[in-house]
Tab-separated table of C-alpha atoms and ligand atoms in Angstrom:
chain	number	residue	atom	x	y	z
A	1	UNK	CA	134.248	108.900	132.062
A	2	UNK	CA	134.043	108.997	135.571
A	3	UNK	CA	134.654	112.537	136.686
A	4	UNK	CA	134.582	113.449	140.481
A	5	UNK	CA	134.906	116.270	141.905
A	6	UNK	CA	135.867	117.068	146.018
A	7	UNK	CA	136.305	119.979	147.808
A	8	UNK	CA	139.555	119.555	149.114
A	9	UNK	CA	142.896	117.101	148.355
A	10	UNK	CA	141.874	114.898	151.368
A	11	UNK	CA	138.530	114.048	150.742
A	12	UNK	CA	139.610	113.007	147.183
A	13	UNK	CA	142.618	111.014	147.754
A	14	UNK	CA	140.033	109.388	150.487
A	15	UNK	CA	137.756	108.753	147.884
A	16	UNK	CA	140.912	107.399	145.290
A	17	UNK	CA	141.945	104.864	147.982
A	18	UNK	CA	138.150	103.751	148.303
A	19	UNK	CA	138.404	102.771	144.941
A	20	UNK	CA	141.753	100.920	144.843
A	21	UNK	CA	140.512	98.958	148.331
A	22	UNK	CA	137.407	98.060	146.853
A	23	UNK	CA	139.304	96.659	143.504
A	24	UNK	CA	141.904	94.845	145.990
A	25	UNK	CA	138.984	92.887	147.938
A	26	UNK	CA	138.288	91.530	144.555
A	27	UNK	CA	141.883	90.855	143.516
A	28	UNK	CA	143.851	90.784	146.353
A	29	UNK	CA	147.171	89.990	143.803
A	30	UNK	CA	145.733	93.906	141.835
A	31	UNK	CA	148.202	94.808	139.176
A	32	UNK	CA	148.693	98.947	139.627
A	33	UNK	CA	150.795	101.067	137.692
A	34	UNK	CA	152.307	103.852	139.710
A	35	UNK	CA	152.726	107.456	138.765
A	36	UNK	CA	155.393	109.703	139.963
A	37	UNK	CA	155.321	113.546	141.133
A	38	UNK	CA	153.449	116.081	143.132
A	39	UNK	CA	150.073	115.030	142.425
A	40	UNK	CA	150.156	111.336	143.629
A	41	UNK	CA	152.168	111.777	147.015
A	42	UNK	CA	149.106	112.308	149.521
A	43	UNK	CA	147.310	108.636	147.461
A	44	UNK	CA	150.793	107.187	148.463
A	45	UNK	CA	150.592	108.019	152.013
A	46	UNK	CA	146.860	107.547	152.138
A	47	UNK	CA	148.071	104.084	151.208
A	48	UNK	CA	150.235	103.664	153.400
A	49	UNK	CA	148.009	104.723	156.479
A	50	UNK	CA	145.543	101.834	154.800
A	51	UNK	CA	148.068	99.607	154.931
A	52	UNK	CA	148.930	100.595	158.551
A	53	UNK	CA	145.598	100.289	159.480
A	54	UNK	CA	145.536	96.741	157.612
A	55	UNK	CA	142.819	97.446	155.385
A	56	UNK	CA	145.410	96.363	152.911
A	57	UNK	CA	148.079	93.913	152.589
A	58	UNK	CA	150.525	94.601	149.888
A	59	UNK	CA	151.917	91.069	149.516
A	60	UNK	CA	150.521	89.766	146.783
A	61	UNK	CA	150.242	93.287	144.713
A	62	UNK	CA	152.479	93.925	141.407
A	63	UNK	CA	153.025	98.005	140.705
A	64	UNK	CA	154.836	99.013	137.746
A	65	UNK	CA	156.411	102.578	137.247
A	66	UNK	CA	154.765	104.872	134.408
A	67	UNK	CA	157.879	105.744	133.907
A	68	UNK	CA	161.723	107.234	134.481
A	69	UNK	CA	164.255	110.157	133.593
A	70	UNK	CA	167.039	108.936	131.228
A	71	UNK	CA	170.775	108.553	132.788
A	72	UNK	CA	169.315	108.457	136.323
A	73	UNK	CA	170.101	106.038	138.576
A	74	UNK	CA	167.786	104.491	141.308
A	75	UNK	CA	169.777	105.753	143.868
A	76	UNK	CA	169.140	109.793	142.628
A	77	UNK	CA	167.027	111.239	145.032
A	78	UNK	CA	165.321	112.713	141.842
A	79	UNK	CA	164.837	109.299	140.158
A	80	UNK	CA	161.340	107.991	140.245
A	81	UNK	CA	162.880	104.460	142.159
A	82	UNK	CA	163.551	107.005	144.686
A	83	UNK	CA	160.866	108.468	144.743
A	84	UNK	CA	158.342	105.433	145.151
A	85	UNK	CA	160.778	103.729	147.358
A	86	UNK	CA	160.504	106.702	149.848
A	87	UNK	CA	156.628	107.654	149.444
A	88	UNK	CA	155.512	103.986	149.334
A	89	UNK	CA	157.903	100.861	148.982
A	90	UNK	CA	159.718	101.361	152.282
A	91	UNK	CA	156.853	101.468	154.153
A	92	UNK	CA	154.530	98.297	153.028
A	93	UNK	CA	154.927	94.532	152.478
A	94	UNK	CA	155.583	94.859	148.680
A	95	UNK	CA	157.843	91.981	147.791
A	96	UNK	CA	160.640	92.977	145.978
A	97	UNK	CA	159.949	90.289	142.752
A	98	UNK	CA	156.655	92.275	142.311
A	99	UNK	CA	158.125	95.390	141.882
A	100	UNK	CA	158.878	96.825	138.212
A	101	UNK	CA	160.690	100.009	137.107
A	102	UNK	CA	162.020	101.112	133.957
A	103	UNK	CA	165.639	101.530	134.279
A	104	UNK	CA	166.817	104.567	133.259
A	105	UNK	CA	170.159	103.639	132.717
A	106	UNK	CA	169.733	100.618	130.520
A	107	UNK	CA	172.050	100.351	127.805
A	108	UNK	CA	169.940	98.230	125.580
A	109	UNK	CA	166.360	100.418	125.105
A	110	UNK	CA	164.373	98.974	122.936
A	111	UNK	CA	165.304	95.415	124.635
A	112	UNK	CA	164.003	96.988	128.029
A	113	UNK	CA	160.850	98.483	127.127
A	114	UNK	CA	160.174	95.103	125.246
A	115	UNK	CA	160.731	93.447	128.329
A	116	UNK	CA	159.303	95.798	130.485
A	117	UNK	CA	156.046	95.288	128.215
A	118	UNK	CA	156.429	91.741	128.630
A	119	UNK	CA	156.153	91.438	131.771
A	120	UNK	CA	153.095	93.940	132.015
A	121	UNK	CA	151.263	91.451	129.923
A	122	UNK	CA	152.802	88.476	132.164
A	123	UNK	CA	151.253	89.758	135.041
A	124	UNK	CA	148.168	89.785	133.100
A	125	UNK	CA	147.567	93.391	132.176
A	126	UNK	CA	147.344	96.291	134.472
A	127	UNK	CA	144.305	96.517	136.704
A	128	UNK	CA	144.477	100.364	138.230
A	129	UNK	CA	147.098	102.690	136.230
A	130	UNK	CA	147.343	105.927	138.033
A	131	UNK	CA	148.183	109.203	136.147
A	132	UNK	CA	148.887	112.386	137.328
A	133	UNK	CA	148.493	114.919	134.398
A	134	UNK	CA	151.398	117.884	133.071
A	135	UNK	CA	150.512	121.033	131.677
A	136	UNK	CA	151.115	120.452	128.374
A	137	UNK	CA	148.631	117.532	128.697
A	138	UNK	CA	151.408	114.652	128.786
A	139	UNK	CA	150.771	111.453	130.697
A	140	UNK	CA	153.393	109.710	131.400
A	141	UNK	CA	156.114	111.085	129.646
A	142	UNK	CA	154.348	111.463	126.641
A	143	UNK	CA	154.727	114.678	125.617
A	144	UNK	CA	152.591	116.266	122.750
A	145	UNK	CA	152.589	114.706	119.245
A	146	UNK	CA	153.216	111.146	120.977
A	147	UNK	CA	150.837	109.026	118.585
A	148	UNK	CA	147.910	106.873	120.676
A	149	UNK	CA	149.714	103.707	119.018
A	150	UNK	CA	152.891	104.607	121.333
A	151	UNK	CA	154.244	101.683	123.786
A	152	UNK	CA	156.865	102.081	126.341
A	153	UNK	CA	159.886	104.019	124.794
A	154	UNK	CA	161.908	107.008	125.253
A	155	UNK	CA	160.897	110.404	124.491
A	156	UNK	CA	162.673	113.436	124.201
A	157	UNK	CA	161.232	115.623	126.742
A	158	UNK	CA	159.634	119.428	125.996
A	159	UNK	CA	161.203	122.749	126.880
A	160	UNK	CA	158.270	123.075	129.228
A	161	UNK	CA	158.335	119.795	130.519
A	162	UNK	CA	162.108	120.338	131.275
A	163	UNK	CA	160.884	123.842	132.626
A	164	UNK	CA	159.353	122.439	135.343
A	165	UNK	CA	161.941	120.003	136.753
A	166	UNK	CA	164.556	123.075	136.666
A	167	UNK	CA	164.508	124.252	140.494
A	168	UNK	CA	164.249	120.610	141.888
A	169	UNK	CA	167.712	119.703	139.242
A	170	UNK	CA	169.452	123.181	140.241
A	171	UNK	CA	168.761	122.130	144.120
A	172	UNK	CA	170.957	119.389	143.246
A	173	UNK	CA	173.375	121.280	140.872
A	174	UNK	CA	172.328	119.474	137.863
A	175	UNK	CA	170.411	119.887	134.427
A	176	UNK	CA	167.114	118.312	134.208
A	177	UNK	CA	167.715	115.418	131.784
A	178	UNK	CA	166.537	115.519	128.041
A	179	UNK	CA	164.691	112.579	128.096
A	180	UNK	CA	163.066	109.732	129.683
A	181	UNK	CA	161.716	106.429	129.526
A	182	UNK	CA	158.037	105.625	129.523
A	183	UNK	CA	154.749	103.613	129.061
A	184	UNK	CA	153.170	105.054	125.623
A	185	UNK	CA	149.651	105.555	125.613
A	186	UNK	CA	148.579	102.442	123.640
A	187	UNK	CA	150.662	100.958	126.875
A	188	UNK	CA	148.330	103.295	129.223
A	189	UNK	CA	145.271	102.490	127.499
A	190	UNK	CA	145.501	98.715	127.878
A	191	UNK	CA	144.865	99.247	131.712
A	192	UNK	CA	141.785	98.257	132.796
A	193	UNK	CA	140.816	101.091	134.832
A	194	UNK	CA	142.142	104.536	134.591
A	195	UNK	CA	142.630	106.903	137.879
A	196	UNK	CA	143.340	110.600	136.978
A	197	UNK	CA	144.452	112.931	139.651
A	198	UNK	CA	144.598	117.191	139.474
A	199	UNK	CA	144.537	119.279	141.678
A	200	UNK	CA	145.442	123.200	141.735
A	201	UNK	CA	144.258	126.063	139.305
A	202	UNK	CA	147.702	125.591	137.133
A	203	UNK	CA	145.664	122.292	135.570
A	204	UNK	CA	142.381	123.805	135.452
A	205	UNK	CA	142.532	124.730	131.797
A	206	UNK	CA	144.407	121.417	130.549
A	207	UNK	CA	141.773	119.265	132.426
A	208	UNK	CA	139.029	120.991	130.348
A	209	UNK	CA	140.707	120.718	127.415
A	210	UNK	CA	141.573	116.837	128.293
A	211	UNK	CA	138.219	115.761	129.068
A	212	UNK	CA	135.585	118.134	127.027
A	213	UNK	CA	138.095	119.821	123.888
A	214	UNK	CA	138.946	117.650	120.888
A	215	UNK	CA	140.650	114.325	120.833
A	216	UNK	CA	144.570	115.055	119.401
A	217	UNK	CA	148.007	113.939	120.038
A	218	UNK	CA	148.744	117.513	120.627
A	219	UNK	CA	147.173	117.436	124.063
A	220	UNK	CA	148.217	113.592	124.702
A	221	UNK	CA	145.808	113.296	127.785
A	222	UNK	CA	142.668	113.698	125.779
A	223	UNK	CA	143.216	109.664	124.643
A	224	UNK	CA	141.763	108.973	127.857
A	225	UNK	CA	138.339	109.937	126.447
A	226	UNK	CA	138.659	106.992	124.465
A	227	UNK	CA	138.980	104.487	127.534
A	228	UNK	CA	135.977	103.116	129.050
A	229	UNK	CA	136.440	102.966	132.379
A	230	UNK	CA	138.416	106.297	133.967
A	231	UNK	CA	138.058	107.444	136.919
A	232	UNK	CA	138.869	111.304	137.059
A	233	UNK	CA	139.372	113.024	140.966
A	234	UNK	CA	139.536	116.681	140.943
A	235	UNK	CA	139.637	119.410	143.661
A	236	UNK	CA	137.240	122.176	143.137
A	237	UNK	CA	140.284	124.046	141.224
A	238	UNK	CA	141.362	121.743	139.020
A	239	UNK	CA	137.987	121.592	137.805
A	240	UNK	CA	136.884	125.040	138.102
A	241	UNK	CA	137.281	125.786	133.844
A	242	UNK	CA	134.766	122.154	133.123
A	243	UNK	CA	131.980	123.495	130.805
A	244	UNK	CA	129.882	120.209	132.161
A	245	UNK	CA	130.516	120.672	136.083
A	246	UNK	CA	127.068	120.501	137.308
A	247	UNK	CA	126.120	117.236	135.377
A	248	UNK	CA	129.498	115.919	137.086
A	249	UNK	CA	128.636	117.129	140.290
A	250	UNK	CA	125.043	115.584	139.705
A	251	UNK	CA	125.968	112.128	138.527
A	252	UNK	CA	128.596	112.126	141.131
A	253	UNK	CA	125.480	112.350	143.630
A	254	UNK	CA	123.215	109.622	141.990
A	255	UNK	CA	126.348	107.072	141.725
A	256	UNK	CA	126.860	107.937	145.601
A	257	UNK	CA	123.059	106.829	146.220
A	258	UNK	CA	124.150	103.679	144.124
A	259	UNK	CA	126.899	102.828	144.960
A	260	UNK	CA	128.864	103.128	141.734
A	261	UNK	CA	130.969	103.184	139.936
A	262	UNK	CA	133.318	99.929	140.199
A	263	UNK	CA	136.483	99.565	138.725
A	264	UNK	CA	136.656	96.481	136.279
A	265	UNK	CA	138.611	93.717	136.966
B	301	F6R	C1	155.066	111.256	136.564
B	301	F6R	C2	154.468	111.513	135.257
B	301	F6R	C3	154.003	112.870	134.831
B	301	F6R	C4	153.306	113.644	135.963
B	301	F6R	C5	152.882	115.023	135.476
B	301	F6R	C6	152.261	115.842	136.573
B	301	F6R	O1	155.361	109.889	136.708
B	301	F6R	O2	154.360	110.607	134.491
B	301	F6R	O3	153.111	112.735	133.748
B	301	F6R	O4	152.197	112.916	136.398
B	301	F6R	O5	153.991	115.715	134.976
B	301	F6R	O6	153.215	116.074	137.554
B	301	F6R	P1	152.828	116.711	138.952
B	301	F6R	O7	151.981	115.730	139.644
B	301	F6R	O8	154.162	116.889	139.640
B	301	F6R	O9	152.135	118.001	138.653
């Protein structure tokens, strides 16, 4: 694991587009799968300043959602279509063909997620997944007890999970929903390069746990030990509780020298 560790939210989401600009001089057609939340939005709009800047041309690039509430409909403004069509899709030359979600609404959802799968391993795998990380140690929607065999589904979502969607769903005078649909970590772990983001002291003690405690489906995160090539950007808080910080902090400073790592394509 690749665990790096900035003082601030800027300097990391710098160092997070370094990587994905590096991997897209290589593959200029990069395969990324796109988380959606808090954590992600300042990559997104680093992203888009890149592509601004034309240090990036989205054209030939395929991104595929980790994932979306149940009984939403692309058009909620707490959907994750929404959501990546405002903090990234309006704003760069993604063509609409390359662009997959998981449609919350489907009627047929096993037939979905098989297709959805499909067409994952159609594009020919995912280069860059990026994964923001919940407090209960989900990725994705996975919630705890979600078995590392897991492919793109629906899950029934946790009290706590639901928890923390209530004040964004009462702004809009709704319930958060029960479920959702989304990549399962066997799905995840087929990508062939990992990016982790956390920031904040609220994930402090489930990043620990993640990438140093015991490898379980109760914390569903702590499968990414099991990867071989994740990439893991911290602030200072998120990684404040890491019982290995300094050998981070010093490897961090010899790859620097070296150049390294490099995402695998
Ligand atoms: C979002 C997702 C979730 C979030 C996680 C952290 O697509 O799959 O796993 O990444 O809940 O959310 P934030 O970033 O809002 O703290």
């Amino acid at each position: 694991m690749n665990i790096l560790i900035f003082s601030d939210e800027q300097q990391l989401t710098e160092a997070a587009v370094q990587l994905i600009l590096q991997a897209y001089e290589r593959k200029p057609n990069l395969v990324l799968g796109l988380a959606a939340g808090r954590t992600p939005r300042r990559l997104y709009s680093d992203l888009v300043r890149a592509y601004q800047e034309k240090k990036i041309d989205f054209s030939l690039v395929r991104v595929f959602a980790l994932d979306e509430f149940r009984g939403l409909s692309p058009n909620h403004p707490l959907s994750f279509a929404y959501y990546f069509k405002e903090n990234l899709f309006n704003h760069i030359n993604l063509r609409p063909e390359n662009i997959f979600l998981l449609n919350g609404q489907t009627e047929k959802i096993d037939d979905h997620c098989r297709f959805y799968e499909s067409m994952i391993l159609q594009t020919g795998g995912i280069d860059i997944q990026i994964l923001g990380i919940g407090l209960n140690g989900h990725i994705g929607f996975n919630e705890p007890g979600s078995s590392f065999g897991s492919r793109t589904r629906l899950q029934i979502l946790t009290p706590e999970t639901r928890a923390n969607q209530q004040a964004l769903f009462q702004a809009q005078g709704e319930d958060p929903p029960t479920m959702a649909l989304t990549m399962g970590l066997a799905t995840i772990l087929e990508a062939r390069n990992i990016i982790l983001l956390a920031t904040g002291e609220d994930k402090a003690a489930i990043i620990s746990q993640a990438l140093e405690g015991p490898i379980t489906i109760s914390l569903p995160a702590s499968c990414l030990q099991l990867h071989p090539s994740v990439f893991v950007f911290l602030d200072e808080l998120a990684a404040s509780q890491l019982k290995r910080k300094a050998f981070y902090l010093y490897c961090q400073e010899i790859n620097k020298r070296e150049k390294l790592p490099i995402v695998i394509l």
